[in-house]
Amino acid sequence: MSQRFIVVGGGMIGLATALGLRQQGHRVVLLERGAQPQYTETTELRVSAIAHSSRQLLEQLGVWQRLPSTRLGPYQAMEVWDHDSFGRIHFAAAEVNQPDLGAIVENKVIEAELWQAADEAGVELHANTEVRQHENAAQQVTVKTATEQFTADYLIAADGVQSPLRQAEGLPLTFWDYQQQGCVAVIKCSKPHGGCARQVFLPSGPVAWLPLGDPHHVSLVWSADTEVAAELKALDDAEFTKRLQAASDGALGQLELASKRAYFPLRMQYARRWLKGRMLLLGDAAHSIHPLAGQGANLGFGDVQALLALTTNAFSHADLRNWERERKVAAVQMITAMESFKRGFGHANPLLKLVRGIGLKIANDVAPLKRTLIKSALG
Ligand SMILES: Cc1cc2nc3c(=O)[nH]c(=O)nc-3n(C[C@H](O)[C@H](O)[C@H](O)COP(=O)(O)OP(=O)(O)OC[C@H]3O[C@@H](n4cnc5c(N)ncnc54)[C@H](O)[C@@H]3O)c2cc1C
């Protein structure tokens, strides 16, 4: 039976939800406080490593096929090493008989194509429209903007990590601040990246170089403890590049900044309830994790996929409760894995360094263990 949905938030997760629901025959209104997403020739700063499971969802939605091949950075290998020990692990797609391990894509490119597809499918899209108030009543939901009012059967809050809707409903969070900032930028490298996603663990946090469509461009995600991040911010471009060069162990040759730098606070959090009355939380509104494994958006796409599996048929409140339970388990598992990884690497203790060096060596040398690790990274 066709239902009416209001989706708040035109990021990747809100747009994918809106399009999927519309394709199932539901009536959908999407409200986004920012402008309609668009991209130019210039590479955008925010990128995501899109896992196979997310790619499948985007293919089903007919959006993956619309992404320009020049903006896709499929990666066939991953190399993770420890700056301070002999530990190093190399994953290759061929080891699990796959053509790639995933693809790096700019968030804006995915958002712009999702928006177009949603428009063509008949989602009622409103850009530059901020939700100011809402009512989550027994029979229906209502949201108010500065000039309009919308009603529907369900309200999807995909309004990002600060989620004004989650806050207005007073849904409690479990969180901890990583006391780290993520610095992102586009980097030009003299050696081709060769379709390899690289990540080094420094005592102050991981630094990742993610391959973009251009063989000589990578996207940098440098997670650093607050004091180190403040130091990095204060450096001019030449000094910053020198620090980055030293961290890279020469893996990509000479590095050069090809964009400005942007910084994001890193915080782990998840809402203790994702469903209240007729409102559901999805994506970063429900959970946010450390970018070290590039899984935040993939977790959100998992929420969308599981919800669409329900809404394709008539569903009850109990079905939504099951969805909430299942997705919360997935998020908490991911958060726990990220946390132990981060804690294991974030230590300068010599014994721990030895243990993690040995751990990485074993994981690299034992084929079945390595295949299991690759498969879990594929999603
Ligand atoms: C440094 C960094 C690197 C990352 N790298 C990766 C990666 O490699 N792989 C990966 O999977 N994930 C990655 N992530 C996580 C990923 O970026 C997020 O999980 C994803 O972008 C969340 O999408 P979303 O649609 O849930 O939220 P958002 O993209 O934040 O969208 C929320 C939208 O809601 C709108 N909004 C908010 N309030 C209102 C309102 N009241 N009315 C109307 N609109 C409103 C906002 O304008 C915004 O457009 C990374 C994150 C960081 C910080």
Coordinates of C-alpha atoms and ligand atoms in Angstrom, one line a residue:
M1 CA 0.0 0.0 0.0
S2 CA 1.3 3.4 -0.9
Q3 CA 2.3 5.6 2.0
R4 CA 3.4 9.3 2.3
F5 CA 6.9 10.0 3.5
I6 CA 8.7 13.2 4.4
V7 CA 12.5 12.9 4.2
V8 CA 14.5 15.7 5.8
G9 CA 18.1 15.9 4.5
G10 CA 19.4 15.8 1.0
G11 CA 22.7 14.1 1.7
M12 CA 23.6 10.8 0.2
I13 CA 21.4 8.8 2.7
G14 CA 18.3 11.0 2.6
L15 CA 18.3 11.1 -1.2
A16 CA 18.9 7.4 -1.6
T17 CA 16.0 6.7 0.8
A18 CA 13.7 9.2 -1.0
L19 CA 14.5 7.7 -4.5
G20 CA 14.0 4.1 -3.3
L21 CA 10.7 4.8 -1.6
R22 CA 9.4 6.7 -4.7
Q23 CA 10.5 3.8 -7.0
Q24 CA 8.3 1.5 -4.8
G25 CA 5.3 3.7 -5.5
H26 CA 5.2 5.8 -2.3
R27 CA 4.6 9.5 -2.2
V28 CA 7.8 11.3 -1.1
V29 CA 8.7 14.9 -0.2
L30 CA 12.3 15.7 0.4
L31 CA 13.4 18.9 2.2
E32 CA 17.0 20.1 2.1
R33 CA 18.2 23.4 3.8
G34 CA 21.1 23.8 1.5
A35 CA 21.2 24.3 -2.3
Q36 CA 20.6 21.5 -4.8
P37 CA 23.9 19.5 -5.0
Q38 CA 26.0 20.2 -8.0
Y39 CA 29.5 19.5 -9.1
T40 CA 32.0 21.1 -11.4
E41 CA 35.3 20.0 -13.1
T42 CA 37.1 20.6 -9.8
T43 CA 37.5 17.6 -7.5
E44 CA 35.4 18.0 -4.3
L45 CA 37.0 17.7 -0.9
R46 CA 34.6 15.1 0.7
V47 CA 34.9 11.6 -0.7
S48 CA 33.6 8.2 0.4
A49 CA 35.0 4.7 -0.2
I50 CA 31.9 3.0 -1.6
A51 CA 31.8 -0.7 -0.7
H52 CA 30.3 -3.3 -2.9
S53 CA 27.1 -3.5 -0.9
S54 CA 26.5 0.3 -1.3
R55 CA 27.4 0.1 -5.0
Q56 CA 24.7 -2.6 -5.4
L57 CA 22.1 -0.4 -3.8
L58 CA 23.1 2.5 -6.0
E59 CA 22.9 0.2 -9.1
Q60 CA 19.4 -1.0 -8.1
L61 CA 18.4 2.7 -7.8
G62 CA 19.8 3.2 -11.3
V63 CA 22.3 5.9 -10.0
W64 CA 25.6 4.1 -10.1
Q65 CA 25.3 3.9 -13.9
R66 CA 24.9 7.7 -14.1
L67 CA 28.2 8.5 -12.3
P68 CA 30.8 9.7 -14.8
S69 CA 33.7 7.2 -15.0
T70 CA 36.2 10.0 -14.7
R71 CA 34.9 10.7 -11.2
L72 CA 35.2 7.0 -10.0
G73 CA 38.4 5.8 -8.3
P74 CA 38.0 2.0 -8.2
Y75 CA 40.7 0.5 -6.0
Q76 CA 42.1 -3.0 -6.6
A77 CA 44.4 -3.0 -3.6
M78 CA 44.8 -1.6 0.0
E79 CA 48.0 -1.1 1.8
V80 CA 48.0 -0.5 5.6
W81 CA 51.2 0.0 7.5
D82 CA 52.5 1.2 10.8
H83 CA 54.9 4.1 10.7
D84 CA 56.6 2.9 13.9
S85 CA 56.9 -0.9 13.5
F86 CA 57.5 -3.5 10.8
G87 CA 53.8 -4.2 10.5
R88 CA 52.4 -4.0 7.0
I89 CA 49.4 -5.6 5.3
H90 CA 48.5 -5.6 1.7
F91 CA 45.1 -6.6 0.4
A92 CA 44.4 -7.3 -3.3
A93 CA 41.0 -7.8 -4.9
A94 CA 42.4 -10.7 -6.9
E95 CA 42.9 -12.6 -3.6
V96 CA 39.1 -12.8 -3.3
N97 CA 38.4 -13.1 -7.1
Q98 CA 37.0 -9.6 -7.4
P99 CA 37.8 -6.9 -9.9
D100 CA 38.1 -4.3 -7.2
L101 CA 37.6 -3.7 -3.4
G102 CA 35.4 -0.7 -3.9
A103 CA 35.5 2.8 -5.4
I104 CA 36.4 6.3 -4.1
V105 CA 33.7 8.7 -5.1
E106 CA 33.1 12.4 -4.3
N107 CA 30.0 12.8 -2.0
K108 CA 28.8 15.7 -4.1
V109 CA 28.9 13.7 -7.3
I110 CA 26.7 10.9 -5.8
E111 CA 24.4 13.5 -4.3
A112 CA 23.9 15.4 -7.5
E113 CA 23.1 12.3 -9.5
L114 CA 20.8 11.0 -6.8
W115 CA 19.0 14.4 -6.8
Q116 CA 18.5 14.2 -10.6
A117 CA 17.3 10.7 -10.5
A118 CA 14.9 11.5 -7.6
D119 CA 13.5 14.4 -9.6
E120 CA 12.9 12.3 -12.6
A121 CA 11.2 9.6 -10.5
G122 CA 8.8 12.1 -9.1
V123 CA 10.1 12.9 -5.6
E124 CA 8.9 16.3 -4.6
L125 CA 12.2 18.0 -4.0
H126 CA 12.6 21.3 -2.1
A127 CA 16.1 22.8 -1.9
N128 CA 16.9 25.9 0.4
T129 CA 14.1 24.7 2.6
E130 CA 14.9 24.3 6.3
V131 CA 12.6 22.4 8.7
R132 CA 11.9 24.6 11.7
Q133 CA 9.3 22.6 13.6
H134 CA 7.7 19.2 13.5
E135 CA 5.0 17.2 15.1
N136 CA 5.1 13.4 15.5
A137 CA 1.5 12.6 16.2
A138 CA -0.2 9.2 16.5
Q139 CA -1.8 9.2 13.1
Q140 CA 0.5 11.4 11.0
V141 CA 3.6 13.6 11.0
T142 CA 3.8 17.4 10.2
V143 CA 6.8 19.5 9.4
K144 CA 6.9 23.3 9.1
T145 CA 9.3 25.4 7.2
A146 CA 9.4 29.3 7.2
T147 CA 6.6 29.4 4.6
E148 CA 5.0 25.9 4.2
Q149 CA 3.6 22.9 6.1
F150 CA 3.8 19.3 5.0
T151 CA 2.0 16.2 6.4
A152 CA 2.7 12.5 5.8
D153 CA 2.5 9.1 7.4
Y154 CA 6.2 8.8 8.2
L155 CA 9.1 11.2 8.8
I156 CA 12.6 10.2 7.9
A157 CA 15.3 12.1 9.7
A158 CA 18.4 12.0 7.5
D159 CA 19.5 15.4 8.7
G160 CA 23.2 14.5 9.5
V161 CA 25.3 14.2 12.5
Q162 CA 23.8 17.2 14.4
S163 CA 20.3 16.0 13.4
P164 CA 18.0 18.9 14.6
L165 CA 15.0 16.4 14.4
R166 CA 16.8 13.9 16.8
Q167 CA 17.6 16.8 19.1
A168 CA 14.0 18.2 19.0
E169 CA 12.6 14.7 19.9
G170 CA 15.2 14.5 22.8
L171 CA 16.5 11.1 21.6
P172 CA 19.5 10.2 23.8
L173 CA 23.0 9.6 22.4
T174 CA 25.8 7.3 23.4
F175 CA 29.0 9.1 22.3
W176 CA 32.6 9.7 22.8
D177 CA 34.8 12.4 21.4
Y178 CA 37.8 11.0 19.7
Q179 CA 39.7 14.2 20.6
Q180 CA 40.8 14.1 16.9
Q181 CA 40.2 16.2 13.8
G182 CA 40.0 14.9 10.3
C183 CA 41.9 17.0 7.7
V184 CA 40.8 16.5 4.1
A185 CA 42.4 17.7 0.9
V186 CA 43.2 16.7 -2.7
I187 CA 46.8 15.8 -3.2
K188 CA 48.8 15.5 -6.5
C189 CA 51.4 12.7 -6.4
S190 CA 54.4 12.2 -8.7
K191 CA 54.1 8.4 -8.6
P192 CA 50.7 7.0 -10.0
H193 CA 48.5 5.7 -7.2
G194 CA 48.0 2.5 -9.1
G195 CA 44.5 2.0 -7.8
C196 CA 45.7 1.4 -4.3
A197 CA 44.2 2.9 -1.1
R198 CA 46.9 3.6 1.3
Q199 CA 46.8 4.2 5.1
V200 CA 49.6 4.7 7.6
F201 CA 49.1 4.7 11.3
L202 CA 51.1 7.4 13.1
P203 CA 51.1 7.6 16.9
S204 CA 48.7 10.7 16.5
G205 CA 46.3 8.9 14.2
P206 CA 45.8 7.4 10.7
V207 CA 46.6 9.1 7.4
A208 CA 44.8 7.8 4.3
W209 CA 45.5 8.5 0.6
L210 CA 42.6 7.4 -1.4
P211 CA 42.9 6.9 -5.2
L212 CA 40.8 9.3 -7.4
G213 CA 39.8 8.9 -11.1
D214 CA 43.0 10.7 -12.1
P215 CA 46.0 8.3 -11.6
H216 CA 48.1 11.2 -10.1
H217 CA 45.5 12.5 -7.7
V218 CA 44.5 11.1 -4.3
S219 CA 42.1 12.3 -1.6
L220 CA 43.8 12.8 1.8
V221 CA 42.0 12.0 5.1
W222 CA 44.4 12.8 7.9
S223 CA 43.0 12.0 11.3
A224 CA 45.1 13.6 14.1
D225 CA 44.8 14.2 17.8
T226 CA 43.5 17.7 18.6
E227 CA 46.9 19.3 19.5
V228 CA 48.6 17.8 16.4
A229 CA 45.6 18.9 14.2
A230 CA 45.9 22.5 15.6
E231 CA 49.6 22.4 14.7
L232 CA 48.8 21.2 11.2
K233 CA 46.2 23.9 10.8
A234 CA 48.7 26.6 11.7
L235 CA 51.3 25.4 9.1
D236 CA 51.5 27.1 5.7
D237 CA 51.0 24.9 2.6
A238 CA 54.7 24.2 2.1
E239 CA 55.3 23.1 5.8
F240 CA 52.1 21.1 5.7
T241 CA 53.2 19.3 2.6
K242 CA 56.6 18.6 4.2
R243 CA 54.9 16.9 7.2
L244 CA 52.7 14.9 4.9
Q245 CA 55.6 13.8 2.8
A246 CA 57.4 12.5 5.9
A247 CA 54.3 10.6 6.9
S248 CA 53.9 9.0 3.5
D249 CA 57.2 7.1 3.6
G250 CA 57.7 8.0 0.0
A251 CA 54.9 5.6 -1.1
L252 CA 53.5 8.1 -3.7
G253 CA 56.6 10.0 -4.6
Q254 CA 56.6 13.8 -4.3
L255 CA 53.3 15.2 -2.9
E256 CA 51.7 18.6 -3.7
L257 CA 48.5 20.2 -2.3
A258 CA 46.0 20.5 -5.1
S259 CA 43.2 22.0 -3.1
K260 CA 42.5 23.9 0.1
R261 CA 42.4 22.0 3.4
A262 CA 39.3 21.4 5.5
Y263 CA 39.0 20.1 9.0
F264 CA 36.2 18.1 10.7
P265 CA 35.8 17.1 14.3
L266 CA 35.7 13.3 14.7
R267 CA 33.2 12.0 17.2
M268 CA 31.7 8.5 17.6
Q269 CA 28.0 8.6 18.5
Y270 CA 24.9 6.6 18.0
A271 CA 21.3 7.3 19.0
R272 CA 19.9 4.9 21.6
R273 CA 16.6 5.0 19.7
W274 CA 16.2 5.2 16.0
L275 CA 12.4 5.0 15.9
K276 CA 10.0 7.2 17.8
G277 CA 6.4 7.1 16.9
R278 CA 6.3 7.9 13.2
M279 CA 9.9 9.2 13.0
L280 CA 12.9 7.2 11.9
L281 CA 16.6 8.2 12.1
L282 CA 18.9 7.1 9.2
G283 CA 22.6 7.7 8.3
D284 CA 24.7 10.1 10.3
A285 CA 21.6 11.2 12.2
A286 CA 21.6 7.8 13.8
H287 CA 25.4 7.0 13.9
S288 CA 28.7 8.5 13.2
I289 CA 32.0 6.7 13.3
H290 CA 35.7 7.3 12.8
P291 CA 36.7 7.6 9.1
L292 CA 39.7 5.3 9.4
A293 CA 37.9 2.4 7.7
G294 CA 35.8 4.6 5.4
Q295 CA 32.5 2.9 6.5
G296 CA 30.3 5.8 7.7
A297 CA 28.3 6.3 4.5
N298 CA 28.3 2.5 3.9
L299 CA 26.6 2.0 7.2
G300 CA 24.0 4.6 6.2
F301 CA 23.4 2.9 2.8
G302 CA 22.9 -0.3 4.8
D303 CA 20.1 1.4 6.8
V304 CA 18.5 2.4 3.5
Q305 CA 18.7 -1.0 2.0
A306 CA 17.2 -2.7 5.0
L307 CA 14.4 -0.1 5.2
L308 CA 13.5 -0.5 1.5
A309 CA 13.3 -4.3 1.9
L310 CA 10.5 -3.6 4.4
T311 CA 8.6 -0.8 2.6
T312 CA 8.3 -2.8 -0.6
N313 CA 5.3 -4.5 1.1
A314 CA 2.8 -3.5 3.7
F315 CA 4.7 -3.1 7.0
S316 CA 3.8 -2.7 10.7
H317 CA 5.3 -0.8 13.6
A318 CA 6.8 -4.1 14.8
D319 CA 8.6 -4.5 11.4
L320 CA 10.1 -1.0 12.0
R321 CA 11.2 -2.0 15.5
N322 CA 12.9 -5.1 14.0
W323 CA 14.6 -2.8 11.4
E324 CA 15.8 -0.5 14.2
R325 CA 17.2 -3.5 16.2
E326 CA 19.0 -5.0 13.2
R327 CA 20.6 -1.8 12.1
K328 CA 21.6 -0.8 15.6
V329 CA 23.5 -4.1 16.0
A330 CA 25.3 -3.4 12.7
A331 CA 26.3 0.1 13.8
V332 CA 27.5 -1.0 17.2
Q333 CA 29.5 -3.8 15.8
M334 CA 31.2 -1.4 13.3
I335 CA 31.8 1.2 16.1
T336 CA 33.4 -1.5 18.4
A337 CA 35.6 -2.8 15.6
M338 CA 36.8 0.8 14.7
E339 CA 37.4 1.5 18.3
S340 CA 39.6 -1.5 19.0
F341 CA 41.5 -0.9 15.7
K342 CA 42.1 2.7 16.7
R343 CA 43.1 1.9 20.3
G344 CA 45.5 -0.9 19.1
F345 CA 47.2 1.5 16.7
G346 CA 47.0 4.7 18.7
H347 CA 49.6 3.6 21.2
A348 CA 53.3 4.3 21.3
N349 CA 53.9 1.6 23.9
P350 CA 56.8 -0.6 22.5
L351 CA 55.2 -3.9 23.6
L352 CA 52.0 -2.9 21.8
K353 CA 54.0 -1.9 18.8
L354 CA 55.6 -5.3 18.6
V355 CA 52.3 -7.1 19.1
R356 CA 50.6 -5.1 16.3
G357 CA 53.6 -5.6 14.0
I358 CA 53.3 -9.3 14.6
G359 CA 49.5 -9.2 14.2
L360 CA 49.7 -7.4 10.9
K361 CA 52.4 -9.8 9.7
I362 CA 50.3 -12.9 10.6
A363 CA 47.2 -11.4 9.0
N364 CA 49.3 -10.6 5.9
D365 CA 50.8 -14.1 5.7
V366 CA 47.8 -16.3 6.6
A367 CA 45.7 -16.6 3.4
P368 CA 42.3 -17.6 5.0
L369 CA 42.6 -14.9 7.7
K370 CA 43.4 -12.4 5.1
R371 CA 40.5 -13.4 2.8
T372 CA 38.2 -13.0 5.8
L373 CA 39.5 -9.5 6.5
I374 CA 39.1 -8.5 2.8
K375 CA 35.6 -9.9 2.6
S376 CA 34.5 -8.0 5.7
A377 CA 36.0 -4.8 4.2
L378 CA 34.0 -5.4 1.0
G379 CA 30.7 -5.1 2.9
Ligands
LIG1 C1 36.7 13.2 7.2 C2 35.7 12.2 6.8 C3 35.9 11.2 5.9 C4 34.9 10.2 5.6 N1 35.2 9.2 4.7 C5 34.3 8.2 4.5 C6 34.5 7.1 3.6 O1 35.6 7.0 3.0 N2 33.5 6.2 3.4 C7 32.3 6.3 4.0 O2 31.5 5.4 3.8 N3 32.0 7.3 4.8 C8 33.0 8.3 5.1 N4 32.7 9.3 5.9 C9 31.3 9.4 6.5 C10 30.3 10.0 5.5 O3 30.8 11.2 4.9 C11 29.0 10.2 6.1 O4 28.6 9.1 6.8 C12 27.9 10.6 5.1 O5 28.2 11.7 4.3 C13 26.6 10.9 5.9 O6 25.5 11.2 4.9 P1 24.1 11.6 5.5 O7 23.2 11.8 4.3 O8 23.6 10.8 6.6 O9 24.4 13.1 6.2 P2 24.8 14.5 5.5 O10 25.6 14.3 4.3 O11 25.4 15.3 6.7 O12 23.4 15.1 5.1 C14 22.5 15.7 6.0 C15 21.7 16.8 5.2 O13 20.6 17.3 6.0 C16 20.5 18.7 5.8 N5 19.8 19.2 7.0 C17 20.1 19.2 8.3 N6 19.2 19.8 9.0 C18 18.2 20.2 8.2 C19 16.9 20.8 8.4 N7 16.5 21.2 9.6 N8 16.1 21.0 7.3 C20 16.5 20.6 6.1 N9 17.7 20.0 5.9 C21 18.5 19.8 6.9 C22 21.9 19.2 5.7 O14 22.0 20.4 5.0 C23 22.6 18.0 4.9 O15 22.6 18.2 3.5 C24 33.6 10.3 6.2 C25 33.4 11.3 7.1 C26 34.4 12.3 7.5 C27 34.1 13.4 8.5

